[in-house]
Coordinates of C-alpha atoms in Angstrom, one line a residue:
Chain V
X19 CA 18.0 -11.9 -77.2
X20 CA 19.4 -13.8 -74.5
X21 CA 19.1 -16.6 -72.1
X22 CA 17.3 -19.7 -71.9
X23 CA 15.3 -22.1 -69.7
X24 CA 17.7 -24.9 -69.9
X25 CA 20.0 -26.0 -66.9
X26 CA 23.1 -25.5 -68.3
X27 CA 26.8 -26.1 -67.3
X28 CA 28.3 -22.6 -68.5
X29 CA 32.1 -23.8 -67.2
X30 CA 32.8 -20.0 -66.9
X31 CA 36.5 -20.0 -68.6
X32 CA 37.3 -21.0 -71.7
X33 CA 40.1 -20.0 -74.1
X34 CA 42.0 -16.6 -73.6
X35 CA 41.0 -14.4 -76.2
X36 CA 44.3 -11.9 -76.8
X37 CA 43.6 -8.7 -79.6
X38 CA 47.2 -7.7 -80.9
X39 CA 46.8 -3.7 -81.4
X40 CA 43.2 -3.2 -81.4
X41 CA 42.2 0.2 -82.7
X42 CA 38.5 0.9 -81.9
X43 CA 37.4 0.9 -78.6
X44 CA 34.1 0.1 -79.2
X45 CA 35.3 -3.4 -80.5
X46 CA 37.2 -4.0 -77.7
X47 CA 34.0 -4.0 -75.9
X48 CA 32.2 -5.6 -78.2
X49 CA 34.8 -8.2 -78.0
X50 CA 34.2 -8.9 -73.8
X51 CA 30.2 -8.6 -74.6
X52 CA 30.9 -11.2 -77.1
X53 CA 32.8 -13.2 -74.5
X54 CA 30.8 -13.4 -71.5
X55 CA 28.0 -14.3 -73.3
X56 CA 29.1 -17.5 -74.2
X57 CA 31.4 -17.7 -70.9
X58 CA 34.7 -16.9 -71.8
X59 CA 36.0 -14.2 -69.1
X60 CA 40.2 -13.8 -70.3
X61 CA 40.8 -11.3 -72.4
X62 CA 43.9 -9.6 -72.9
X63 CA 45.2 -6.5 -75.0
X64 CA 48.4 -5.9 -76.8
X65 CA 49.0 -2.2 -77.6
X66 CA 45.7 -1.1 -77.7
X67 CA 45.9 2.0 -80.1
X68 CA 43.8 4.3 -77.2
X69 CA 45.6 3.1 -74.2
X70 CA 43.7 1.9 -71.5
X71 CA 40.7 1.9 -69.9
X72 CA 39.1 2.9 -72.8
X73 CA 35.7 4.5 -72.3
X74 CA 33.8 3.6 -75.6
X75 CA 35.3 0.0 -74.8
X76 CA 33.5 0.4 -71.1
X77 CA 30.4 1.6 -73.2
X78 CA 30.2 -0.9 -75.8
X79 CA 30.5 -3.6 -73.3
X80 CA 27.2 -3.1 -71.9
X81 CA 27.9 -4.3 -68.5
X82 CA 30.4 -7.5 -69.1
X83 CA 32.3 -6.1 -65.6
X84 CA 33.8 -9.8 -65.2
X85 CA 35.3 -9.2 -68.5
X86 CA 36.6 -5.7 -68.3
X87 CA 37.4 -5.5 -64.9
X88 CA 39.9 -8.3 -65.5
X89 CA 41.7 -6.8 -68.6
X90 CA 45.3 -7.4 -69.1
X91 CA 47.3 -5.0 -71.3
X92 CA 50.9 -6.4 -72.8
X93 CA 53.4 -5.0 -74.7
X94 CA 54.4 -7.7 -76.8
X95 CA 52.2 -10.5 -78.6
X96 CA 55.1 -12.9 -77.0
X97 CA 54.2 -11.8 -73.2
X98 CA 50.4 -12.1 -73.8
X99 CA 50.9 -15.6 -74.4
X100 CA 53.3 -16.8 -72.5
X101 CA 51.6 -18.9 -69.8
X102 CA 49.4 -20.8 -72.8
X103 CA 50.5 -23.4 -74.4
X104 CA 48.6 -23.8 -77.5
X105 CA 47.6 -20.8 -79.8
X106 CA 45.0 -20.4 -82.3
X107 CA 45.6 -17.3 -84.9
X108 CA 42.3 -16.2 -86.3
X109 CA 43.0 -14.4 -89.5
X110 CA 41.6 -14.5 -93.1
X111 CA 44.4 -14.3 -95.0
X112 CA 45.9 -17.2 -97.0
X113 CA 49.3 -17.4 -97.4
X114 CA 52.4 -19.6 -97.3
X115 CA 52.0 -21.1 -94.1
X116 CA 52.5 -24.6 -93.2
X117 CA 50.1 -24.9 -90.3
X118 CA 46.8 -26.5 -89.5
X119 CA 43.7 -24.4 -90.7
X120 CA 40.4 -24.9 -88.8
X121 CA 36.9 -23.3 -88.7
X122 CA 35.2 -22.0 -85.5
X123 CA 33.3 -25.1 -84.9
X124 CA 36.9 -27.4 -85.4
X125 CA 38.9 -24.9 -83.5
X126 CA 36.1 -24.8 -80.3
X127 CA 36.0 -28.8 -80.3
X128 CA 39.6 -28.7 -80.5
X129 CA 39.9 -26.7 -77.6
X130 CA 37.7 -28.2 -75.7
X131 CA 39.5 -31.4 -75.9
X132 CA 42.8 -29.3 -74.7
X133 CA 41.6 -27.8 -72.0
X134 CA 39.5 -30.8 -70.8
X135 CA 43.9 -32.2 -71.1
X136 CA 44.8 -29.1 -68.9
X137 CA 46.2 -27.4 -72.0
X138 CA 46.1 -23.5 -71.8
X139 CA 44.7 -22.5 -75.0
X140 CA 44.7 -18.9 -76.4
X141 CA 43.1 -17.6 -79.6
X142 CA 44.8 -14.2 -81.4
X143 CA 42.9 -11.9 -83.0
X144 CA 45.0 -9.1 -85.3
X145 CA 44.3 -5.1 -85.6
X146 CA 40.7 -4.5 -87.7
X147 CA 42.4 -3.7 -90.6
X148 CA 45.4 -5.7 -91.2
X149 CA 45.0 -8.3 -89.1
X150 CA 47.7 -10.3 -87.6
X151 CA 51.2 -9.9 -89.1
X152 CA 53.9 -12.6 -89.9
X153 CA 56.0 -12.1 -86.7
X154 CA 52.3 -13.1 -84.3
X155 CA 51.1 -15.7 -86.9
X156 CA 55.0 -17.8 -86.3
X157 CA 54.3 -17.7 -82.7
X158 CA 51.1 -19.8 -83.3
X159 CA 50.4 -23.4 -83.1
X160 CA 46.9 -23.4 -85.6
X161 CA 44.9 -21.0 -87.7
X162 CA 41.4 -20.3 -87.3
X163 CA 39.6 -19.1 -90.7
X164 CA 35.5 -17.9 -90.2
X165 CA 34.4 -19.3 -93.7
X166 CA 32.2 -16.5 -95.6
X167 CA 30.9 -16.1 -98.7
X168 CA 33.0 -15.3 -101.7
X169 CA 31.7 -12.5 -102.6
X170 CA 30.9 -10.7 -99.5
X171 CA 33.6 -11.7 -96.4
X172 CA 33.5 -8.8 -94.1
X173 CA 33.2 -9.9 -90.5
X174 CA 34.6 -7.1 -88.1
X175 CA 36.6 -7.6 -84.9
X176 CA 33.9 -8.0 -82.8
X177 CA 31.4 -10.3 -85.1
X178 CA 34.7 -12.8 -85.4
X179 CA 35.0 -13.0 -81.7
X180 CA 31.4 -13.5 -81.1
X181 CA 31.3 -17.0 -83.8
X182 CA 34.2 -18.3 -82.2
X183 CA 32.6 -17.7 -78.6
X184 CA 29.1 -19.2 -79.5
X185 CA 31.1 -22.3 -81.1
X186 CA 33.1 -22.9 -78.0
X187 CA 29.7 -22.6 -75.9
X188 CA 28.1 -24.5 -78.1
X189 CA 30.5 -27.4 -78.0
X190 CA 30.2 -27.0 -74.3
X191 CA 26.5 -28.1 -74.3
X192 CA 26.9 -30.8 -76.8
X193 CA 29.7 -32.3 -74.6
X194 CA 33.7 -33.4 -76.3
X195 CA 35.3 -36.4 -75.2
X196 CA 38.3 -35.6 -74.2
X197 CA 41.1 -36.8 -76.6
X198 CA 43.2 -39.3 -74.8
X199 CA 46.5 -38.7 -77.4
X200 CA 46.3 -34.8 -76.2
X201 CA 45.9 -36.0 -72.4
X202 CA 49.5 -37.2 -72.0
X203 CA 51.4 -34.0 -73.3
X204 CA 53.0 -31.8 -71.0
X205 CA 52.8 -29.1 -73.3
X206 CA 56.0 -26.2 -72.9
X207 CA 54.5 -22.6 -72.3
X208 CA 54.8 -20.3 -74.7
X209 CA 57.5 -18.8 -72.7
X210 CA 59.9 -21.7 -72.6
X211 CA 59.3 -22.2 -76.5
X212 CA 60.3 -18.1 -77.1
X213 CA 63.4 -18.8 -75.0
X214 CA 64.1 -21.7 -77.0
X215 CA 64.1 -19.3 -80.4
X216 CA 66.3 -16.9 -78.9
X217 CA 68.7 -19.1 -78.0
X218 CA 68.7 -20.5 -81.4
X219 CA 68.6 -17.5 -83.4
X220 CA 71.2 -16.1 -81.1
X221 CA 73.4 -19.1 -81.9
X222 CA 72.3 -18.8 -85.9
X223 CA 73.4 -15.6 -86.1
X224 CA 76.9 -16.3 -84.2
X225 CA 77.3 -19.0 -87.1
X226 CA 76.5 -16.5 -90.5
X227 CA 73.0 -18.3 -90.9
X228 CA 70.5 -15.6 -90.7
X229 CA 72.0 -13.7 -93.5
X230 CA 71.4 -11.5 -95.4
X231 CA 69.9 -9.1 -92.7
X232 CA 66.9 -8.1 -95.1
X233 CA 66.0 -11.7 -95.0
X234 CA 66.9 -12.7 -91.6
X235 CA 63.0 -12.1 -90.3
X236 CA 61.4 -13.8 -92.6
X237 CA 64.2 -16.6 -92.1
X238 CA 63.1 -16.4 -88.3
X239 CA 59.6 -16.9 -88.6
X240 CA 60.2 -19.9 -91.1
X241 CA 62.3 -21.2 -88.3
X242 CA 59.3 -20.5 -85.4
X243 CA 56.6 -22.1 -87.6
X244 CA 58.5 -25.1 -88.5
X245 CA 59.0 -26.1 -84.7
X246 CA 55.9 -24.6 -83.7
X247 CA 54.2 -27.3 -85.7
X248 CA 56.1 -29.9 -83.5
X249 CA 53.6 -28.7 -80.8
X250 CA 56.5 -29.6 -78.3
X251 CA 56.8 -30.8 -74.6
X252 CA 58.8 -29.0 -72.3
X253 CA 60.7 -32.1 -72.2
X254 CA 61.3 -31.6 -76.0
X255 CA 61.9 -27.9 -75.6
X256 CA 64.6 -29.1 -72.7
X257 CA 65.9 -31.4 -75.4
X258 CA 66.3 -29.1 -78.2
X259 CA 68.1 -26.8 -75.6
X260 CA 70.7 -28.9 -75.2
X261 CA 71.0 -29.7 -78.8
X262 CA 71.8 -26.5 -79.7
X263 CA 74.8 -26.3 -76.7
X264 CA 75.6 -29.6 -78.1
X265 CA 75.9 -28.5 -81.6
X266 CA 78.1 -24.7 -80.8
X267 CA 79.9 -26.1 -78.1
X268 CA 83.0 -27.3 -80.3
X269 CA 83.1 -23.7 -81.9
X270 CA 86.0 -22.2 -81.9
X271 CA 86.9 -18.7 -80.1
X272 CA 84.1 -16.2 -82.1
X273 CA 85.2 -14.9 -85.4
Chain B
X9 CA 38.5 -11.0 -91.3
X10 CA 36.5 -12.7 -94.7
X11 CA 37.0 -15.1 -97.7
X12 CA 38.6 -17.9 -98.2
X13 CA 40.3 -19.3 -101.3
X14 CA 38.0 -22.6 -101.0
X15 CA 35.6 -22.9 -104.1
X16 CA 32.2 -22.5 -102.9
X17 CA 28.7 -22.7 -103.9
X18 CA 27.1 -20.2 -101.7
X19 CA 23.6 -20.9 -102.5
X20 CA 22.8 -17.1 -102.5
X21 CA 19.0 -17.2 -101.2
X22 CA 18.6 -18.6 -97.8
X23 CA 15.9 -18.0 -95.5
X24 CA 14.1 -13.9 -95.2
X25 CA 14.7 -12.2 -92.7
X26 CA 12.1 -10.0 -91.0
X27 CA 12.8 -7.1 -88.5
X28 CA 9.8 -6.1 -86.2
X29 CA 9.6 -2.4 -85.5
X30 CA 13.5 -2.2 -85.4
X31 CA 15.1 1.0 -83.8
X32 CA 18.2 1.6 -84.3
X33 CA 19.2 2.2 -88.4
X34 CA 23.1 0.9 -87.0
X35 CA 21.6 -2.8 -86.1
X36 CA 19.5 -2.4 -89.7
X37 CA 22.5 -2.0 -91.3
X38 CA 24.4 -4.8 -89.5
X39 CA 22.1 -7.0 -90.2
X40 CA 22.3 -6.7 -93.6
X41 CA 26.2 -6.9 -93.6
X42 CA 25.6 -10.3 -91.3
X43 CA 23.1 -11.8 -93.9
X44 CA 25.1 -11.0 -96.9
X45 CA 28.3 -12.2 -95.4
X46 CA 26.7 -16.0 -95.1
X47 CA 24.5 -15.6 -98.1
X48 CA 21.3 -14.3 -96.8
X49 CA 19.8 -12.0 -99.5
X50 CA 16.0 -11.0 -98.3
X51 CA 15.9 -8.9 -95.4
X52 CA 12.2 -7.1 -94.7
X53 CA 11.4 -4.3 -92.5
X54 CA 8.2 -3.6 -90.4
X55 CA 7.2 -0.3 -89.6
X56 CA 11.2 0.9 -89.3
X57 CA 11.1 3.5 -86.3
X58 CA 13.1 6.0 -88.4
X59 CA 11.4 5.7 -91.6
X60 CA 13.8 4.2 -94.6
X61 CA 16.0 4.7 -96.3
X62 CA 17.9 5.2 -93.3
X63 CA 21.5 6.7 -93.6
X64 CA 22.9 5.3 -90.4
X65 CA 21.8 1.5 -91.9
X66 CA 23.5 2.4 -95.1
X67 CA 26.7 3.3 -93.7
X68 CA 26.4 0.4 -90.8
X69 CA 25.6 -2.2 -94.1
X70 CA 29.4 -1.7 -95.3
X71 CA 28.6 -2.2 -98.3
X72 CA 26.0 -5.1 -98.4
X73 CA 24.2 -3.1 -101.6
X74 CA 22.6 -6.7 -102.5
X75 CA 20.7 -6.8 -99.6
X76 CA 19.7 -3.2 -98.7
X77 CA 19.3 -2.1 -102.5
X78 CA 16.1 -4.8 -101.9
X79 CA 14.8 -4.0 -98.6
X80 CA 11.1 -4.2 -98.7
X81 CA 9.0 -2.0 -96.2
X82 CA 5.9 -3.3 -94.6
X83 CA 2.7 -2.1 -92.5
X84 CA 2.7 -5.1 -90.8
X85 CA 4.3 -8.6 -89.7
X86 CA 1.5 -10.6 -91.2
X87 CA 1.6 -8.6 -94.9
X88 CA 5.9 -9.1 -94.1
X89 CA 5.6 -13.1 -94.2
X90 CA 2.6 -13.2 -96.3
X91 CA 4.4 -15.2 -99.6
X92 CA 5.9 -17.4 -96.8
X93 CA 5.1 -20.7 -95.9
X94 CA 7.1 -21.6 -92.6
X95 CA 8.0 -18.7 -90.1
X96 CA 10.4 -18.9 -86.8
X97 CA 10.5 -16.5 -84.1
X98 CA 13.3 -15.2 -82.8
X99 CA 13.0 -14.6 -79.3
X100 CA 14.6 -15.2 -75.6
X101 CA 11.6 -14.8 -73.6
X102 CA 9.8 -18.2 -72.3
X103 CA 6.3 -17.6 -72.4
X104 CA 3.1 -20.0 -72.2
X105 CA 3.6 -21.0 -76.1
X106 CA 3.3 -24.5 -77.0
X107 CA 5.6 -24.4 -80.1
X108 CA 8.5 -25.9 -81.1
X109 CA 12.2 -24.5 -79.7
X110 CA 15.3 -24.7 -81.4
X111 CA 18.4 -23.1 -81.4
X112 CA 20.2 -21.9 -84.2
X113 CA 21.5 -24.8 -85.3
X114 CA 18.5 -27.1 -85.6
X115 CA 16.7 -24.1 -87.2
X116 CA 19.4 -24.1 -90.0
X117 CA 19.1 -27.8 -90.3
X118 CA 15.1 -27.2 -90.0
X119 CA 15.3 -24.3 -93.3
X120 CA 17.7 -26.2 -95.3
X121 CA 15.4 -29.2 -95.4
X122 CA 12.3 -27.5 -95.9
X123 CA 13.6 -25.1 -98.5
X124 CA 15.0 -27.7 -100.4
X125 CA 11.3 -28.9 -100.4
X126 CA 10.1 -25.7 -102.2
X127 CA 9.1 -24.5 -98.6
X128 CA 9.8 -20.3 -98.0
X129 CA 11.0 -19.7 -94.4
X130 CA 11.2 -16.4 -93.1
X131 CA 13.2 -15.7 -89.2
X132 CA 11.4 -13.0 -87.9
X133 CA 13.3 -10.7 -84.8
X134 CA 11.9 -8.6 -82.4
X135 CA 12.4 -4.8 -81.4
X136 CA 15.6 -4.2 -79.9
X137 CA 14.4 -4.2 -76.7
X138 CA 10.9 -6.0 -76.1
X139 CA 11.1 -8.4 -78.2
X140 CA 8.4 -9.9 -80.3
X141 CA 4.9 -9.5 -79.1
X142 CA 2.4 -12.3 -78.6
X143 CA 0.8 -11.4 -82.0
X144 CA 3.6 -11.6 -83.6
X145 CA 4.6 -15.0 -82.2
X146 CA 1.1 -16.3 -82.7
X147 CA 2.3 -15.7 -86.5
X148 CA 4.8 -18.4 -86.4
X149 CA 5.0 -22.1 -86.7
X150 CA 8.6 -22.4 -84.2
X151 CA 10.5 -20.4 -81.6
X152 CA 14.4 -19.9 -82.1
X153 CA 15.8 -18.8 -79.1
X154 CA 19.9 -18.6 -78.7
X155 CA 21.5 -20.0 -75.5
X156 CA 24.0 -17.7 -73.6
X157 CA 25.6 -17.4 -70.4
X158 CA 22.8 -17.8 -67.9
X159 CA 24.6 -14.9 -65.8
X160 CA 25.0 -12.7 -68.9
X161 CA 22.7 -12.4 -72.1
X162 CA 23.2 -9.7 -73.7
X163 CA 22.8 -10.1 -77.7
X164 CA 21.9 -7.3 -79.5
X165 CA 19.9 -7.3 -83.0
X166 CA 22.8 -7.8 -85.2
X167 CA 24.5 -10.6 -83.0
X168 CA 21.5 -12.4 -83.2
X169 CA 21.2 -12.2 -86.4
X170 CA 24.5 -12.7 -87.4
X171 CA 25.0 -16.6 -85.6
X172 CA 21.4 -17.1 -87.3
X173 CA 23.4 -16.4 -90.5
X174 CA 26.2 -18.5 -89.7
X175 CA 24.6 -21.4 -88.5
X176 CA 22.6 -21.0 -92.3
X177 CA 26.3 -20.8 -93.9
X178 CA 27.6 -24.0 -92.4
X179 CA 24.8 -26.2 -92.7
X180 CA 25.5 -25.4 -96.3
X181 CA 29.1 -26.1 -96.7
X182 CA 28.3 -29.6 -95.0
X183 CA 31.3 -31.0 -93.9
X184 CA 33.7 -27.9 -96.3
X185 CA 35.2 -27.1 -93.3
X186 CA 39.5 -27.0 -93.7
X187 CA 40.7 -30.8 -93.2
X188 CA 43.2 -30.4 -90.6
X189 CA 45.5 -32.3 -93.0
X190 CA 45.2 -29.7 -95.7
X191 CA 48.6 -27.9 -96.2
X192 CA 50.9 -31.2 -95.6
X193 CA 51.0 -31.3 -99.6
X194 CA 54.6 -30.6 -99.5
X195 CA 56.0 -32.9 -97.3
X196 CA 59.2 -34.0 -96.7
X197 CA 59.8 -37.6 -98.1
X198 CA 60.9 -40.0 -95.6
X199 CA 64.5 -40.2 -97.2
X200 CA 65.1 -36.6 -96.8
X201 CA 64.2 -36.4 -93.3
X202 CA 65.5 -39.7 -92.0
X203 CA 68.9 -38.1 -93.9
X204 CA 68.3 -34.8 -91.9
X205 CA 68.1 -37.1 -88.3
X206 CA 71.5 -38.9 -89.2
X207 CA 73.2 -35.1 -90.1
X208 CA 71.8 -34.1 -86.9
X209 CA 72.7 -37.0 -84.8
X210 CA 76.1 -37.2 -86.2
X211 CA 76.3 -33.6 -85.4
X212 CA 75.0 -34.6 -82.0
X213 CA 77.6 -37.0 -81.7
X214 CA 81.0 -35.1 -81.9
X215 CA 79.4 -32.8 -79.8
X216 CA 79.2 -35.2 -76.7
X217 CA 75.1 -35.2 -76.3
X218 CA 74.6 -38.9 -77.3
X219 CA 75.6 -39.7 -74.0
X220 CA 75.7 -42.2 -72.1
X221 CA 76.1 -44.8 -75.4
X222 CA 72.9 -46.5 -73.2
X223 CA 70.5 -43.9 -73.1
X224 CA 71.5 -43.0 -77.1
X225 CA 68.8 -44.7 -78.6
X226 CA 66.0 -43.1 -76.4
X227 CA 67.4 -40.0 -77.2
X228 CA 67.0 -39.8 -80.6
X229 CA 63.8 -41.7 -80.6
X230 CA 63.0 -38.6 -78.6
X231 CA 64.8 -35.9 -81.2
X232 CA 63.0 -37.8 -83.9
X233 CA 59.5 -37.7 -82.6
X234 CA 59.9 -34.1 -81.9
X235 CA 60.8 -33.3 -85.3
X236 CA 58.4 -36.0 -87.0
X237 CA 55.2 -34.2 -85.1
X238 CA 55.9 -31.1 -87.1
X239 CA 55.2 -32.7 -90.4
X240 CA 58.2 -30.8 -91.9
X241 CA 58.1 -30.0 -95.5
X242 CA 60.7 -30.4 -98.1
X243 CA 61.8 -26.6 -97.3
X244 CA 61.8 -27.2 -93.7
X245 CA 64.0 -30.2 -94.2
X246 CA 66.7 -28.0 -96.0
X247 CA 66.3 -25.0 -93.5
X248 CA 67.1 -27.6 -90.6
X249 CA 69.8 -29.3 -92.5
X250 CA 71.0 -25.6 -93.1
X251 CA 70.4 -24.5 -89.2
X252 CA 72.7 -27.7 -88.2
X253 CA 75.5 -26.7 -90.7
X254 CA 75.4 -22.7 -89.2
X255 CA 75.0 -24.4 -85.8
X256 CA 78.7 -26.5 -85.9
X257 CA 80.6 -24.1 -88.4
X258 CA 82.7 -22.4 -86.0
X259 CA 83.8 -25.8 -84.4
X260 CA 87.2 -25.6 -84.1
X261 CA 89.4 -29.3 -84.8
X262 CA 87.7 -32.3 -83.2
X263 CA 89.3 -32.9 -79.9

C-alpha cells in the first residue's frame, strides 16, 4: 500500500533516527524503508553487529537508496549524536529514571515544534534484544514508549521505527505551531554537553567523589540525567564550565 | 520494545481483519503479531496462496497463539465479511470509486464509534502486490488508504496492517498517553534546592566567579534557571550538594 492523491508537503528530513548496535540486517533495512516512507532520510548506525554495508540491510530496504546511500556508521552512541541537540530514547523498559516519557504521537509533535525552532532532534533506538542500556539512555533528553497491549507488547526494531515515522509524517500534514518558549533556546550540541561531563567527572574523581569504583558508573549516569533534564544552552553549558574551574581552582597541589 | 506499566483496559476485540489472497505465510504471521500487539483478535484468510496452517506464519506470529489459534479460512471475500455489517478497504490505488477515504486515523475513529453502536467492522487488505480488486472493493462501504512519501511508498502487508492496528490502540487509550509531567513525583522541595543554590553560590564565591559584584545577580539568576529547568528531585538535590562538596575539597586555605 502506498501513496496518495493528495498534494502534500513531505518536508523530506525529519529527526535522525540513530540504532545503537543493531544486530539483524534485515532490520536495519527495514528501519530506512520505514523511514523514507514517511520522509525521514538520516539514519545512522552505531556498531552494527555485521559491519557495513550489510547486504540483507540493502535487500530489506527495497529500494530506499536516499536512505542507505547516506548511512553513517559511529563508534560510539556519544559521536552519533553529537551535532543534535535534543535526544529522544525509544525503549520499553521502565525504570528509575527521572525524565519525560512520551508516546509516538507526543514525541512527533514535539519534535516538530523543535525543529520548526532549528533544534536538531535525534531519536535512539537500542539492539533488538536488550534495547538501549543505562550509559545511551543518560545521554538522552526524553523517552519515547510505543504503548501496547499488556499482554502482548512485542514490536520489533523495524515495526518501532515505522510508528514513530508515520507519527512524525502525520503531524506534518496536520500542521504544529511552532512553540514560541522552544524558539528562543540556543540549545548546546550534544558535543559541548559530553565535554561538559568529562570535565566534571574528571574533576569528581580528582576530589574522591565517584567512589567506590563499582558504583562510580551508575554515579555518572545519575549525574548526566540530572543535567540532561536542564535541557541546557550553550550559554548554560559555558556557564557550568566555569563553575566547575571556579569551584577546583582553590585546590590545593593534588593529593 | 513492548508494555508499559500503565493500567489498561485493552478492549481485546477490535475490528476483523480480512487478508485477500495473501502470499507470503511471513506477512500472515506479521499480521497477526501487529493485531495482537494493539488488541486485534480476528484475523480471516481468503483463499491463503500456500494453503494453512502455514509454518512460515507461525513462526513470523511470534507467538500471537490468540490470534492464529482462530484464524478462519474462507472461499471467498463476500462469505469472509458475511456476519459483518460495515467493511473498509485497504488500498493505495485511486480508482473511479465514489466512496468514502480515510486514513487510518479517521477509520479508527470511524470503528470505535460504530462498534460501540453494536456495528461489526471488518478492514479488508489486498494481495501483496495488486491489491484489492474491483469486486472486492465493490464489497465495501469506505476506502482506507495510508499516506506516504509521494517519492517513496513502499508498505508492505504487515506495515499496513500494523499502523491500522495502532491507530485502533490509541483511539482507545483516549488521551492515556504519558503526561509529560509524570515522573516529577519526587521533587525537590523549594527549601532544599534554594539551600543547594546558596551552597553553590557561596562555593562560587570564594572561588572568584561572582564577579564583577555587578553582574552577580544575573549570574546566578542564570545558574538558578539552569538548575530549576531540570526539575531536580530530592536525590538530585543531595548528589549536587555532594558534587559541590567533592568539587572544593582539595582547596587549600582561603587566600
Amino acid at each position: 500500500m502506498s501513496g496518495t492523491n493528495r498534494t502534500l508537503n513531505p518536508i523530506l528530513g525529519g529527526p535522525t533516527i540513530i540504532l545503537v548496535e543493531p544486530q539483524l540486517g534485515e532490520n536495519i533495512g527495514a528501519t530506512a524503508r520505514a523511514m523514507l516512507n514517511f520522509g525521514l532520510v538520516d539514519l545512522r548506525l552505531v556498531r552494527p553487529r555485521d559491519g557495513w554495508p550489510n547486504d540483507r540491510a540493502t535487500s530489506s530496504a527495497s529500494g530506499a537508496a536516499q536512505v542507505m546511500d547516506a548511512v553513517q556508521i559511529f563508534d560510539t552512541t556519544a559521536g552519533a549524536i553529537s551535532d543534535l541537540n535534543h535526544v529522544m530514547a525509544a525503549t520499553a523498559r521502565i525504570r528509575a529514571i527521572t525524565k519525560d516519557m512520551m508516546g509516538p504521537r507526543q514525541a512527533a509533535q514535539d519534535c516538530r515544534q523543535r525543529m520548526a525552532a532549528g533544534v536538531k532532534v535525534g531519536i535512539l533506538f537500542g539492539p533488538e534484544r536488550a534495547g538501549l542500556d543505562n550509559d545511551d539512555l543518560a545521554l538522552a533528553d526524553t523517552i519515547l514508549t510505543i504503548a501496547t497491549n499488556p499482554a502482548f507488547g512485542s514490536l520489533n526494531l523495524g515495526q518501532s521505527v515505522l510508528l514513530v515515522a508515520y507519527e512524525w509524517f502525520v503531524t506534518g500534514e496536520a500542521g504544529v505551531e511552532p512553540n514560541p518558549m522552544d524558539g528562543a533556546e540556543d540549545q548546546a550540541t550534544k558535543e559541548d554537553l559530553v565535554a561538559f561531563f568529562e570535565a566534571l567527572e574528571k574533576e569528581l574523581d580528582t576530589g574522591g567523589f565517584l567512589k567506590p569504583p563499582e558504583k562510580r558508573p551508575a554515579m555518572i549516569r545519575t549525574l548526566r540525567n540530572l543535567f540532561q533534564k536542564a535541557r541546557l544552552t550553550d550559554q548554560e553549558v559555558r556557564s557550568l564550565r566555569g563553575v566547575v574551574v571556579a569551584l577546583t581552582r582553590l585546590r590545593g597541589p593534588r593529593r
